[in-house]
XYZ file of C-alpha atoms in Angstrom:
560
model
C 0.000 0.000 0.000
C 1.314 3.418 -0.949
C 0.149 6.941 -0.536
C -0.417 8.588 -3.913
C -0.791 12.255 -4.671
C -2.348 13.177 -7.987
C -1.779 16.701 -9.174
C -1.914 18.842 -12.269
C 1.156 20.031 -14.131
C 0.676 23.721 -13.475
C 2.119 25.230 -10.306
C 1.929 28.935 -9.480
C 5.170 30.640 -10.356
C 5.300 33.080 -7.468
C 6.285 32.453 -3.910
C 4.000 33.129 -0.956
C 5.093 36.783 -0.944
C 4.134 37.261 -4.583
C 7.753 37.446 -5.811
C 8.727 35.773 -9.107
C 10.402 32.389 -8.820
C 13.720 32.247 -10.697
C 15.197 29.379 -12.631
C 18.531 27.900 -11.619
C 21.658 29.173 -13.358
C 22.246 25.732 -14.823
C 18.805 25.651 -16.463
C 19.200 29.159 -17.872
C 22.614 28.348 -19.324
C 21.352 25.168 -20.945
C 18.466 27.050 -22.563
C 20.740 29.880 -23.714
C 22.989 27.459 -25.583
C 20.008 25.678 -27.129
C 18.477 28.958 -28.289
C 21.732 30.368 -29.688
C 22.231 27.206 -31.730
C 18.743 27.475 -33.191
C 19.169 31.182 -33.905
C 22.333 30.553 -35.924
C 20.462 28.020 -38.054
C 17.710 30.585 -38.660
C 20.200 33.463 -39.195
C 18.423 35.546 -36.569
C 19.644 38.423 -34.444
C 16.378 40.059 -33.325
C 15.959 40.482 -29.577
C 12.792 41.615 -27.829
C 12.560 42.200 -24.082
C 9.025 42.410 -22.671
C 10.073 43.624 -19.231
C 8.125 43.073 -16.051
C 4.888 41.408 -17.064
C 2.254 40.781 -14.410
C -0.042 37.869 -14.955
C -2.527 37.209 -12.176
C -2.741 33.519 -12.972
C -0.838 30.276 -12.767
C 1.117 31.208 -15.856
C 4.241 33.210 -15.166
C 4.289 35.153 -18.415
C 2.185 35.520 -21.518
C 5.131 35.203 -23.862
C 3.767 35.834 -27.320
C 1.067 35.705 -29.944
C 1.813 34.600 -33.466
C 0.558 34.134 -37.008
C 3.518 33.727 -39.340
C 5.722 30.680 -39.225
C 8.640 31.619 -41.517
C 10.590 33.748 -39.018
C 11.456 33.678 -35.348
C 11.421 35.924 -32.349
C 13.592 35.592 -29.265
C 11.887 36.595 -26.027
C 13.624 37.107 -22.703
C 11.784 38.032 -19.551
C 13.166 39.390 -16.308
C 12.934 36.096 -14.443
C 15.818 34.817 -16.539
C 13.523 32.505 -18.486
C 14.586 32.407 -22.128
C 12.590 30.883 -24.956
C 12.798 30.854 -28.717
C 9.344 31.532 -30.127
C 8.648 30.783 -33.745
C 6.374 33.222 -35.521
C 5.908 36.967 -35.525
C 4.174 38.937 -32.808
C 0.770 40.012 -34.061
C -1.562 42.216 -32.052
C -4.467 41.055 -34.206
C -4.127 37.589 -32.645
C -4.092 39.086 -29.167
C -7.192 41.092 -30.059
C -9.080 37.938 -31.031
C -7.874 36.143 -27.886
C -8.866 39.128 -25.743
C -12.383 39.303 -27.197
C -12.907 35.577 -26.743
C -11.751 35.627 -23.114
C -13.577 38.850 -22.260
C -16.967 37.808 -23.626
C -16.934 34.240 -22.309
C -19.586 34.104 -19.581
C -18.229 31.078 -17.772
C -15.794 31.254 -14.893
C -12.515 32.764 -16.090
C -9.742 30.190 -16.028
C -6.012 30.864 -15.762
C -5.666 31.260 -19.537
C -8.441 33.857 -19.708
C -7.073 35.805 -16.763
C -3.589 35.916 -18.251
C -4.910 37.097 -21.625
C -7.140 39.766 -20.088
C -4.386 41.218 -17.913
C -1.875 41.185 -20.743
C -4.416 42.623 -23.181
C -5.236 45.460 -20.796
C -1.553 46.376 -20.723
C -1.774 46.751 -24.506
C -4.879 48.984 -24.189
C -7.216 46.454 -25.749
C -9.961 47.679 -23.401
C -10.423 50.445 -25.993
C -11.677 48.049 -28.666
C -14.564 46.701 -26.567
C -17.052 49.479 -27.470
C -16.667 48.481 -31.142
C -18.025 44.995 -30.502
C -21.320 43.576 -29.285
C -21.608 40.016 -28.133
C -24.377 38.053 -29.853
C -23.961 34.482 -28.614
C -21.462 31.872 -27.428
C -20.855 28.142 -27.161
C -19.221 27.484 -23.766
C -16.122 25.360 -23.353
C -16.580 21.676 -22.641
C -14.067 18.906 -22.143
C -15.195 16.855 -25.127
C -14.818 19.624 -27.725
C -11.911 21.321 -25.865
C -12.834 24.647 -27.510
C -15.159 27.592 -26.900
C -16.636 30.082 -29.338
C -18.215 33.525 -29.208
C -20.168 35.434 -31.858
C -19.560 39.194 -31.958
C -20.840 42.034 -34.133
C -18.595 44.859 -35.345
C -20.584 47.453 -37.331
C -22.539 45.179 -39.687
C -20.037 42.322 -39.651
C -20.704 39.160 -37.649
C -17.675 37.101 -36.670
C -17.230 33.907 -34.691
C -13.990 33.655 -32.675
C -12.952 30.245 -31.398
C -10.196 29.385 -28.915
C -9.018 25.989 -27.725
C -6.711 23.008 -28.059
C -4.464 23.120 -31.126
C -5.520 19.766 -32.585
C -9.228 20.521 -32.140
C -8.940 23.941 -33.783
C -6.874 22.726 -36.744
C -9.262 19.936 -37.676
C -12.067 22.514 -37.911
C -10.108 24.915 -40.162
C -9.673 24.910 -43.943
C -7.894 28.269 -44.256
C -5.054 30.116 -42.559
C -4.454 33.860 -42.238
C -0.934 34.940 -43.245
C -0.012 38.635 -43.442
C -3.677 39.585 -43.330
C -4.611 37.340 -46.260
C -6.530 34.081 -46.121
C -4.841 31.110 -47.761
C -5.768 27.478 -48.045
C -4.638 25.465 -45.039
C -2.630 22.804 -46.815
C -1.251 19.688 -45.236
C 2.212 21.234 -45.421
C 1.114 24.353 -43.514
C -0.804 22.230 -41.010
C 2.298 20.175 -40.307
C 4.313 23.364 -39.950
C 1.879 24.791 -37.413
C 1.835 21.533 -35.461
C 5.623 21.331 -35.574
C 6.084 24.864 -34.200
C 3.436 24.361 -31.543
C 5.076 21.085 -30.545
C 8.478 22.774 -30.273
C 7.060 25.401 -27.959
C 5.211 22.792 -25.916
C 8.400 20.763 -25.527
C 10.022 23.846 -24.035
C 7.340 23.937 -21.365
C 4.895 26.400 -22.911
C 1.134 26.063 -23.060
C -0.161 26.706 -26.582
C -3.759 27.815 -27.228
C -4.949 28.075 -30.835
C -7.312 30.694 -32.296
C -9.593 30.586 -35.311
C -12.209 32.869 -36.807
C -15.143 32.657 -39.178
C -17.182 35.376 -40.799
C -20.878 34.714 -40.302
C -23.896 36.072 -42.088
C -26.306 38.297 -40.194
C -28.795 35.436 -40.285
C -26.727 33.449 -37.767
C -27.713 34.911 -34.424
C -27.569 31.660 -32.416
C -24.416 29.549 -32.487
C -24.352 25.777 -32.528
C -21.547 23.280 -32.845
C -22.172 22.850 -36.595
C -20.923 26.414 -37.090
C -17.526 25.452 -35.653
C -16.285 24.211 -39.029
C -14.664 25.674 -42.139
C -12.897 28.271 -40.010
C -9.754 30.304 -40.683
C -6.742 29.569 -38.494
C -5.532 32.882 -37.018
C -2.596 31.878 -34.839
C -1.920 30.942 -31.269
C -0.986 32.368 -27.907
C 1.680 30.773 -25.743
C 2.179 30.769 -21.992
C 5.284 29.998 -20.031
C 4.368 27.275 -17.573
C 7.481 26.113 -15.711
C 7.319 24.349 -12.347
C 8.592 25.928 -9.155
C 12.326 25.663 -8.709
C 12.003 23.506 -5.566
C 9.426 21.071 -6.949
C 12.051 18.502 -8.001
C 13.484 18.317 -4.486
C 9.989 18.072 -3.004
C 9.035 15.195 -5.318
C 12.265 13.376 -4.469
C 11.431 13.825 -0.791
C 7.893 12.499 -1.325
C 9.311 9.433 -3.102
C 11.665 8.924 -0.156
C 8.620 8.712 2.111
C 6.821 6.315 -0.256
C 4.397 8.900 -1.613
C 4.098 8.469 -5.362
C 3.294 11.584 -7.399
C 1.264 11.047 -10.552
C 0.198 13.700 -13.053
C -3.373 13.830 -14.369
C -3.777 16.769 -16.731
C -5.831 17.994 -19.633
C -2.733 19.593 -21.209
C -0.987 18.249 -24.292
C 1.638 15.530 -23.770
C 4.563 17.646 -25.042
C 4.354 20.482 -22.524
C 3.467 17.932 -19.856
C 6.620 15.951 -20.619
C 8.734 19.130 -20.490
C 7.399 20.075 -17.074
C 7.808 16.508 -15.819
C 11.459 16.458 -16.892
C 12.127 19.659 -14.941
C 10.199 18.292 -11.960
C 11.931 14.915 -11.957
C 8.808 12.866 -12.679
C 9.117 9.773 -14.825
C 7.525 10.630 -18.184
C 8.976 7.928 -20.434
C 5.471 6.651 -20.977
C 2.529 9.049 -21.192
C -1.017 7.758 -21.604
C -3.604 9.994 -23.248
C -7.311 10.178 -22.513
C -8.001 8.409 -25.802
C -5.772 5.522 -24.659
C -7.610 5.294 -21.342
C -10.998 4.949 -23.046
C -9.768 1.874 -24.910
C -8.826 0.025 -21.705
C -11.047 -2.057 -19.461
C -10.910 -1.426 -15.716
C -8.828 -4.571 -15.288
C -6.256 -3.424 -17.859
C -6.246 0.119 -16.511
C -5.581 -1.181 -12.980
C -2.248 -2.532 -14.268
C -1.418 0.591 -16.275
C -1.889 3.004 -13.347
C 0.710 1.058 -11.351
C 3.374 1.516 -14.041
C 2.568 4.893 -15.608
C 2.976 8.182 -13.728
C 1.796 10.709 -16.322
C -1.603 10.953 -18.015
C -2.367 13.802 -20.439
C -5.318 15.115 -22.441
C -7.763 13.828 -19.837
C -11.317 14.986 -19.338
C -12.870 15.060 -15.829
C -14.499 11.626 -16.199
C -11.192 10.023 -17.188
C -9.436 11.641 -14.225
C -12.110 10.362 -11.865
C -11.820 6.864 -13.320
C -8.059 6.746 -12.703
C -8.547 7.906 -9.106
C -11.195 5.219 -8.577
C -8.965 2.480 -10.023
C -6.048 3.526 -7.798
C -8.278 3.295 -4.735
C -9.509 -0.123 -5.831
C -5.825 -1.134 -6.025
C -5.657 -0.490 -2.260
C -3.836 2.846 -2.475
C -4.645 5.849 -0.310
C -5.150 8.574 -2.909
C -4.841 12.304 -2.410
C -5.888 14.518 -5.319
C -4.814 18.150 -5.675
C -6.748 20.382 -8.062
C -8.241 23.847 -8.295
C -10.508 23.839 -11.352
C -14.093 22.939 -12.114
C -12.865 19.887 -14.001
C -11.153 18.607 -10.855
C -14.351 18.417 -8.774
C -15.265 14.762 -9.597
C -11.740 13.547 -8.806
C -11.598 15.569 -5.596
C -14.813 13.855 -4.482
C -13.636 10.391 -5.518
C -10.225 10.578 -3.800
C -9.557 9.689 -0.171
C -8.287 13.213 0.474
C -9.311 16.052 -1.849
C -6.859 18.952 -1.697
C -7.548 22.382 -3.108
C -6.165 25.887 -2.605
C -7.628 29.101 -1.314
C -7.707 30.658 -4.788
C -9.468 27.695 -6.404
C -12.926 27.735 -7.942
C -15.822 27.491 -5.506
C -16.882 24.051 -6.702
C -13.322 22.725 -6.277
C -13.188 24.051 -2.730
C -16.625 22.611 -1.937
C -15.508 19.214 -3.250
C -12.281 19.224 -1.222
C -11.566 17.800 2.209
C -8.756 20.254 2.842
C -7.966 23.734 1.502
C -4.338 24.857 1.395
C -3.485 28.507 1.901
C -0.429 28.054 -0.313
C -0.463 26.076 -3.562
C 2.686 24.030 -3.158
C 3.624 20.364 -3.017
C 6.006 21.273 -0.188
C 3.004 22.020 2.031
C 1.620 18.549 1.269
C 5.005 16.906 1.846
C 5.392 18.614 5.207
C 1.813 17.646 6.070
C 2.432 13.976 5.236
C 5.534 13.838 7.427
C 3.889 15.739 10.276
C 0.804 13.519 10.070
C 2.896 10.365 10.410
C 4.717 11.893 13.387
C 1.393 12.701 15.048
C 0.163 9.157 14.419
C 3.379 7.716 15.868
C 3.118 9.855 19.000
C -0.558 8.930 19.465
C 0.415 5.257 19.410
C 3.187 5.958 21.959
C 0.761 7.632 24.334
C -1.805 4.843 24.060
C 0.827 2.184 24.688
C 2.202 3.999 27.736
C -1.150 4.823 29.271
C -2.729 1.409 28.755
C 0.296 -0.694 29.756
C 0.917 1.381 32.907
C -2.728 1.308 34.004
C -3.085 -2.399 33.264
C 0.100 -3.185 35.201
C -0.919 -1.083 38.212
C -4.376 -2.611 38.446
C -2.985 -6.139 38.104
C -0.316 -5.468 40.761
C -2.822 -4.006 43.220
C -5.119 -6.969 42.704
C -2.300 -9.444 43.497
C -1.057 -7.414 46.480
C -4.557 -7.142 47.938
C -4.775 -10.914 48.147
C -1.626 -11.341 50.260
C -1.076 -8.040 52.071
C -2.980 -6.980 55.219
C -3.152 -3.425 53.876
C -3.522 -1.613 50.551
C -0.209 -1.359 48.625
C -1.136 2.213 47.673
C -3.765 4.559 49.060
C -6.282 6.191 46.656
C -4.868 9.694 47.246
C -1.366 8.388 46.579
C -2.562 6.769 43.333
C -4.093 10.050 42.207
C -0.859 11.916 42.895
C 1.103 9.188 41.108
C -1.136 9.501 38.038
C -0.711 13.273 38.117
C 3.098 13.027 38.000
C 3.031 10.312 35.305
C 0.555 12.238 33.139
C 2.665 15.377 33.563
C 5.662 13.514 32.095
C 3.565 12.528 29.064
C 2.871 16.146 28.108
C 6.105 15.960 26.124
C 4.945 13.091 23.911
C 3.330 15.312 21.201
C 6.663 17.129 20.904
C 8.741 13.958 20.647
C 10.742 13.050 17.553
C 9.780 9.989 15.534
C 12.320 7.618 14.019
C 12.898 8.066 10.275
C 12.266 4.349 9.779
C 8.740 4.805 11.128
C 7.708 7.762 8.953
C 9.213 6.429 5.725
C 6.191 4.246 5.005
C 2.433 5.014 5.080
C 0.494 3.927 8.141
C -3.076 2.761 8.623
C -4.904 2.941 11.933
C -4.318 -0.383 13.647
C -4.799 -1.112 17.370
C -3.929 -4.820 17.256
C -0.353 -4.169 18.341
C -1.506 -1.903 21.170
C -3.520 -4.596 22.952
C -0.635 -7.070 22.653
C 1.809 -4.478 23.964
C -0.526 -3.603 26.840
C -0.737 -7.226 27.979
C 2.995 -7.989 27.625
C 4.256 -4.772 29.230
C 1.480 -4.786 31.831
C 2.379 -8.298 33.001
C 6.094 -7.424 32.883
C 5.417 -4.361 35.025
C 3.406 -6.469 37.474
C 6.226 -9.021 37.754
C 8.624 -6.183 38.633
C 6.107 -4.925 41.187
C 5.771 -8.380 42.779
C 9.553 -8.618 43.076
C 9.517 -5.156 44.704
C 6.771 -6.316 47.127
C 8.885 -9.281 48.176
C 11.879 -7.042 48.794
C 9.799 -4.536 50.763
C 8.241 -7.309 52.903
C 11.173 -9.655 53.549
C 14.313 -7.564 53.048
C 13.289 -4.070 54.198
C 10.924 -5.342 56.853
C 7.814 -3.397 55.833
C 5.682 -6.359 56.849
C 3.206 -5.025 59.374
C 0.292 -2.617 59.511
C 2.487 -0.192 61.467
C 4.941 -0.195 58.517
C 2.214 0.127 55.846
C 3.017 3.785 55.128
C 6.684 2.860 54.499
C 5.589 0.080 52.127
C 3.254 2.458 50.279
C 5.898 5.191 50.005
C 8.457 2.713 48.669
C 6.082 1.378 46.010
C 4.968 4.914 45.097
C 8.579 5.748 44.179
C 9.446 2.376 42.605
C 6.286 2.190 40.495
C 6.664 5.725 39.137
C 10.370 5.360 38.330
C 9.779 2.111 36.394
C 6.845 3.659 34.517
C 8.998 6.676 33.576
C 11.710 4.312 32.311
C 9.110 2.571 30.131
C 8.691 5.848 28.212
C 12.171 5.370 26.726
C 11.246 1.857 25.643
C 7.868 2.780 24.173
C 8.977 5.817 22.146
C 11.137 3.821 19.720
C 11.313 0.330 18.234
C 15.126 0.533 18.184
C 17.331 -1.412 20.577
C 18.767 0.415 23.544
C 22.223 0.596 21.930
C 20.830 2.174 18.749
C 20.585 5.937 18.547
C 17.078 7.397 18.692
C 16.819 11.160 19.021
C 14.440 11.935 21.881
C 13.061 15.460 21.947
C 14.476 17.799 24.628
C 10.927 18.532 25.855
C 10.107 14.870 26.556
C 13.532 14.178 28.036
C 13.307 17.240 30.288
C 9.787 16.461 31.517
C 10.714 12.821 32.198
C 13.766 13.781 34.249
C 11.781 16.448 36.098
C 9.026 13.926 36.861
C 11.632 11.485 38.220
C 13.043 14.162 40.524
C 9.508 15.143 41.579
C 8.791 11.481 42.410
C 11.747 11.267 44.781
C 11.184 14.580 46.565
C 7.387 14.240 46.925
C 7.550 12.005 50.053
C 10.196 14.295 51.549
C 8.067 17.400 51.049
C 4.657 15.930 51.893
C 5.435 13.481 54.701
C 4.161 15.966 57.276
C 0.716 16.033 55.630
C -0.968 13.130 57.403
C -3.624 12.554 54.730
C -0.957 11.498 52.205
C 0.660 8.923 54.577
C 4.131 9.428 53.092
C 7.262 8.595 55.044
C 10.919 9.543 54.731
C 12.556 6.260 53.793
C 15.769 5.319 55.648
């Protein structure tokens, strides 16, 4: 049994203070050399610096918008992220993207928010009065596109945005330098090739198409989303956080397997996975999943870590299969499409900035969207579980042993081995020592593997340690009675004082045995709080009879 965390590829690219996250020098240098090599082949020397671009979404930068595919443009942003982008910047493409995102009535996703913020910086708010929205076809996860119908003067135009492959198969023309040309197979392959290159460098690519409609079309339907003109595409830089690779390695160390379930294309997904250190040698697509039976899929999910181009139903199915394979599954998501999987998982994790439906479907909401938070939570949770087990073992074994010892002593002794008020004070000191248990360290060997709630070992431990404790008590009784001479009613208070000290000291020593499964000669790092409270309780045990022997109700004596 393993713990599994399912997450999407995208991670926010700012830290908790809102500052940009920078790439490592090694990554930047590698990309520089790759870009310079490609520039020499293309005989390019054009350099464009966008400057400080705010985004307001998961995407760090909106890096470009393109229509032509014969030239290239090198873009460098201030985070040190460098990318070669094929195609020329074209504000007309941004205008179409801006109109589509602005007039979509559904909840704005990260793509829409990035486009709107970037478009506002280019004063595209000014074009809105020229257009009137007539109708729209909302995005859905089967079509993977969304369309709006707008009117400009007397011209009606449909603008469609979505996945590259879905847009291209609905287009028969392409706009180049303001002119519409036939979208040949050669041009289609060129578009796909450039989009693939960008995706392999970790960018998200969203395609745009347009179609001039007659004034008779006032209500859109899916049949209208054909015979369109390919306009271009917008690209978004979508790199993982710089510490995500170390976090994933740490999760693997603690037997938490990270799997990626995403609706993104496999190329950008693979790029992000390589940077994050996730095995992406084999990537299954949603279309592959649909061809598999549940039995076949149950074998695939054990071997494959990355699944791309998934719709919400396919994500939910994978989560269900993993649970049926006896895994404890945590799912992290923040979109509407993640809601079914969040419900299906054992632990649904969302973030404070997620959609309302994602938060409603979650079991836990994180204030910071980071795998590090989850990793720390997993480790801390296992520590808490370990310390709970320690406390239960100590409390139950000590109580069982005391009761058993008192029962035996009551049969043979002419007096009680311990008075009720002495027992209460003994419990107070012992419980005081256990305050440090929640602060105790847990052995690495214990937290390296997932744990399920199991009390079988506790009952066995209680019986074994309880009987062991009682045997020690019986030996102490014999010594008190025959060796020390506390064998009469007149000496009962001496007997009770002696067992008060002996019983507490042995119980405090048991703490060091219970807190770790290691042998006594093996190093186990006890917390200073627990060690300090245990030592203090031992000292308090010894001095209690000395301080309280004059209080007659306690019946303590100063032992010789």
